[in-house]
Amino acid sequence: MFKKNTNKVRVMALGGLNEIGKNMTLIEYKDEIVVIDAGLSFPEDEMLGVDIVIPDITYLLKNKDKVKGIFITHGHNEQMGAIPFMYKNIKAPIYCSKATAAMISDYGINYLKKPVTFNFKIVNPSDDVEIAGHKVHFFQTCHSMICSSGIAIDTSEGTIIYSGDFIVEYNSDIGHNHDLNKLAK
């Protein structure tokens, strides 16, 4: 039987690869997991009776005590739409912008038909936080959604960059330009 090496950083995508929506990536180190984005997608035509599709979170449910934080890059449903459905079982703090927090709360009311109290940790697009022994750096991105961020996580194996959705726009009308200098650092 092989023994899992818990001293290596593991990056797992539970959704969002080769598809539109359901963005969810896990970073696991030792006995700690952070989640980046928790999105949904909408059903294909042949999925009759299905309203939304979320990533398979079975692994997270089995390891819910290891989940130390959920980081949301912005307020599109492809990035945050699964939060109301997974949060009833996984109560980790949610790191996001104030605008994204408002959208998650509204989404919870719309889909669950009741208010949900989330543990939000409000961050600005250029903040740095420490979680699970790792430094997490937010960097502002330009996207069609306000307060969009990318995330860089310093790990023992190197820095992991999660860009989120973005376009490089030097003259954004909404005042949220891509912070290429912080990304370069």
GROMACS .gro file of C-alpha atoms in nm:
model
  185
    1MET     CA    1   0.000   0.000   0.000
    2PHE     CA    2   0.133   0.344  -0.090
    3LYS     CA    3   0.147   0.608   0.180
    4LYS     CA    4   0.041   0.955   0.072
    5ASN     CA    5   0.322   1.209   0.108
    6THR     CA    6   0.155   1.490   0.300
    7ASN     CA    7   0.461   1.716   0.278
    8LYS     CA    8   0.403   1.790  -0.090
    9VAL     CA    9   0.174   2.061  -0.218
   10ARG     CA   10  -0.114   1.918  -0.416
   11VAL     CA   11  -0.320   2.123  -0.661
   12MET     CA   12  -0.651   1.972  -0.770
   13ALA     CA   13  -0.912   2.115  -1.003
   14LEU     CA   14  -1.262   1.996  -0.919
   15GLY     CA   15  -1.409   2.192  -1.207
   16GLY     CA   16  -1.347   2.468  -1.456
   17LEU     CA   17  -1.103   2.285  -1.680
   18ASN     CA   18  -1.207   2.237  -2.042
   19GLU     CA   19  -1.552   2.377  -1.959
   20ILE     CA   20  -1.722   2.706  -1.889
   21GLY     CA   21  -1.818   2.738  -1.525
   22LYS     CA   22  -1.781   2.521  -1.216
   23ASN     CA   23  -1.445   2.683  -1.140
   24MET     CA   24  -1.298   2.525  -0.827
   25THR     CA   25  -0.936   2.454  -0.741
   26LEU     CA   26  -0.799   2.307  -0.418
   27ILE     CA   27  -0.452   2.353  -0.278
   28GLU     CA   28  -0.364   2.094  -0.016
   29TYR     CA   29  -0.058   2.086   0.204
   30LYS     CA   30  -0.016   1.852   0.500
   31ASP     CA   31  -0.356   1.854   0.669
   32GLU     CA   32  -0.479   2.185   0.531
   33ILE     CA   33  -0.684   2.273   0.225
   34VAL     CA   34  -0.766   2.608   0.071
   35VAL     CA   35  -1.029   2.640  -0.200
   36ILE     CA   36  -1.003   2.893  -0.480
   37ASP     CA   37  -1.335   2.977  -0.641
   38ALA     CA   38  -1.648   2.771  -0.598
   39GLY     CA   39  -1.854   2.821  -0.909
   40LEU     CA   40  -2.143   2.665  -1.088
   41SER     CA   41  -2.250   2.612  -1.445
   42PHE     CA   42  -2.584   2.577  -1.612
   43PRO     CA   43  -2.718   2.248  -1.748
   44GLU     CA   44  -2.674   2.122  -2.100
   45ASP     CA   45  -2.988   2.079  -2.309
   46GLU     CA   46  -3.011   1.707  -2.231
   47MET     CA   47  -3.007   1.767  -1.852
   48LEU     CA   48  -3.382   1.800  -1.817
   49GLY     CA   49  -3.504   1.911  -1.476
   50VAL     CA   50  -3.161   2.035  -1.366
   51ASP     CA   51  -3.134   2.404  -1.275
   52ILE     CA   52  -2.764   2.433  -1.193
   53VAL     CA   53  -2.452   2.214  -1.187
   54ILE     CA   54  -2.186   2.242  -0.917
   55PRO     CA   55  -1.849   2.065  -0.893
   56ASP     CA   56  -1.831   1.726  -0.726
   57ILE     CA   57  -1.731   1.829  -0.373
   58THR     CA   58  -1.718   1.476  -0.229
   59TYR     CA   59  -1.345   1.512  -0.153
   60LEU     CA   60  -1.409   1.839   0.031
   61LEU     CA   61  -1.693   1.689   0.232
   62LYS     CA   62  -1.472   1.398   0.339
   63ASN     CA   63  -1.201   1.648   0.439
   64LYS     CA   64  -1.414   1.941   0.558
   65ASP     CA   65  -1.217   1.983   0.881
   66LYS     CA   66  -0.904   2.046   0.674
   67VAL     CA   67  -1.059   2.333   0.475
   68LYS     CA   68  -0.906   2.651   0.619
   69GLY     CA   69  -1.039   2.906   0.373
   70ILE     CA   70  -1.229   2.969   0.052
   71PHE     CA   71  -1.094   3.240  -0.179
   72ILE     CA   72  -1.326   3.389  -0.440
   73THR     CA   73  -1.173   3.589  -0.725
   74HIS     CA   74  -1.490   3.774  -0.826
   75GLY     CA   75  -1.868   3.770  -0.821
   76HIS     CA   76  -1.964   3.585  -1.139
   77ASN     CA   77  -2.164   3.269  -1.075
   78GLU     CA   78  -1.892   3.061  -1.245
   79GLN     CA   79  -1.664   3.160  -0.955
   80MET     CA   80  -1.897   3.185  -0.653
   81GLY     CA   81  -2.230   3.024  -0.738
   82ALA     CA   82  -2.165   2.694  -0.554
   83ILE     CA   83  -2.089   2.865  -0.221
   84PRO     CA   84  -2.448   2.858  -0.087
   85PHE     CA   85  -2.472   2.485  -0.158
   86MET     CA   86  -2.139   2.380  -0.010
   87TYR     CA   87  -2.136   2.623   0.284
   88LYS     CA   88  -2.398   2.438   0.484
   89ASN     CA   89  -2.142   2.156   0.526
   90ILE     CA   90  -1.811   2.341   0.490
   91LYS     CA   91  -1.804   2.648   0.716
   92ALA     CA   92  -1.457   2.782   0.631
   93PRO     CA   93  -1.403   3.159   0.612
   94ILE     CA   94  -1.468   3.310   0.270
   95TYR     CA   95  -1.206   3.561   0.153
   96CYS     CA   96  -1.347   3.798  -0.109
   97SER     CA   97  -1.419   4.161  -0.191
   98LYS     CA   98  -1.711   4.344  -0.031
   99ALA     CA   99  -1.894   4.347  -0.366
  100THR     CA  100  -1.845   3.972  -0.411
  101ALA     CA  101  -1.966   3.907  -0.054
  102ALA     CA  102  -2.287   4.095  -0.132
  103MET     CA  103  -2.337   3.888  -0.446
  104ILE     CA  104  -2.278   3.560  -0.261
  105SER     CA  105  -2.529   3.659   0.007
  106ASP     CA  106  -2.786   3.757  -0.256
  107TYR     CA  107  -2.722   3.433  -0.445
  108GLY     CA  108  -2.778   3.234  -0.127
  109ILE     CA  109  -3.117   3.399  -0.071
  110ASN     CA  110  -3.223   3.351  -0.434
  111TYR     CA  111  -3.132   2.982  -0.456
  112LEU     CA  112  -3.182   2.862  -0.100
  113LYS     CA  113  -3.486   3.084  -0.041
  114LYS     CA  114  -3.352   3.192   0.297
  115PRO     CA  115  -3.077   3.417   0.431
  116VAL     CA  116  -2.749   3.245   0.507
  117THR     CA  117  -2.488   3.382   0.748
  118PHE     CA  118  -2.149   3.346   0.586
  119ASN     CA  119  -1.814   3.403   0.756
  120PHE     CA  120  -1.676   3.663   0.517
  121LYS     CA  121  -1.322   3.797   0.545
  122ILE     CA  122  -1.334   4.107   0.328
  123VAL     CA  123  -1.019   4.175   0.127
  124ASN     CA  124  -0.919   4.444  -0.117
  125PRO     CA  125  -0.774   4.351  -0.456
  126SER     CA  126  -0.420   4.426  -0.338
  127ASP     CA  127  -0.428   4.271   0.012
  128ASP     CA  128  -0.202   4.001   0.150
  129VAL     CA  129  -0.330   3.755   0.410
  130GLU     CA  130  -0.183   3.454   0.586
  131ILE     CA  131  -0.376   3.129   0.607
  132ALA     CA  132  -0.274   2.773   0.677
  133GLY     CA  133   0.088   2.884   0.713
  134HIS     CA  134   0.100   3.035   0.364
  135LYS     CA  135   0.106   3.393   0.248
  136VAL     CA  136  -0.176   3.468   0.004
  137HIS     CA  137  -0.137   3.772  -0.220
  138PHE     CA  138  -0.430   3.926  -0.404
  139PHE     CA  139  -0.362   4.125  -0.719
  140GLN     CA  140  -0.617   4.335  -0.898
  141THR     CA  141  -0.734   4.222  -1.240
  142CYS     CA  142  -0.950   4.390  -1.498
  143HIS     CA  143  -1.262   4.198  -1.591
  144SER     CA  144  -1.627   4.264  -1.666
  145MET     CA  145  -1.697   4.231  -1.291
  146ILE     CA  146  -1.591   4.489  -1.035
  147CYS     CA  147  -1.334   4.404  -0.769
  148SER     CA  148  -1.184   4.111  -0.960
  149SER     CA  149  -0.862   3.962  -0.829
  150GLY     CA  150  -0.603   3.706  -0.908
  151ILE     CA  151  -0.436   3.514  -0.626
  152ALA     CA  152  -0.075   3.411  -0.563
  153ILE     CA  153  -0.005   3.162  -0.284
  154ASP     CA  154   0.345   3.114  -0.149
  155THR     CA  155   0.407   2.747  -0.071
  156SER     CA  156   0.707   2.536   0.024
  157GLU     CA  157   0.718   2.416  -0.338
  158GLY     CA  158   0.702   2.764  -0.494
  159THR     CA  159   0.440   3.024  -0.572
  160ILE     CA  160   0.109   2.916  -0.721
  161ILE     CA  161  -0.061   3.176  -0.941
  162TYR     CA  162  -0.436   3.157  -0.993
  163SER     CA  163  -0.525   3.430  -1.238
  164GLY     CA  164  -0.904   3.418  -1.224
  165ASP     CA  165  -1.075   3.564  -1.531
  166PHE     CA  166  -0.912   3.875  -1.669
  167ILE     CA  167  -0.825   4.088  -1.966
  168VAL     CA  168  -0.527   4.322  -1.976
  169GLU     CA  169  -0.690   4.662  -2.005
  170TYR     CA  170  -0.467   4.963  -1.960
  171ASN     CA  171  -0.743   5.225  -1.967
  172SER     CA  172  -1.036   5.068  -1.787
  173ASP     CA  173  -1.348   5.284  -1.770
  174ILE     CA  174  -1.445   5.132  -1.436
  175GLY     CA  175  -1.122   5.231  -1.261
  176HIS     CA  176  -1.006   4.876  -1.193
  177ASN     CA  177  -0.691   4.826  -1.394
  178HIS     CA  178  -0.489   4.510  -1.404
  179ASP     CA  179  -0.205   4.531  -1.148
  180LEU     CA  180   0.069   4.393  -1.369
  181ASN     CA  181   0.339   4.514  -1.129
  182LYS     CA  182   0.210   4.304  -0.839
  183LEU     CA  183   0.162   4.006  -1.069
  184ALA     CA  184   0.523   4.041  -1.186
  185LYS     CA  185   0.645   4.040  -0.824
   0.00000   0.00000   0.00000
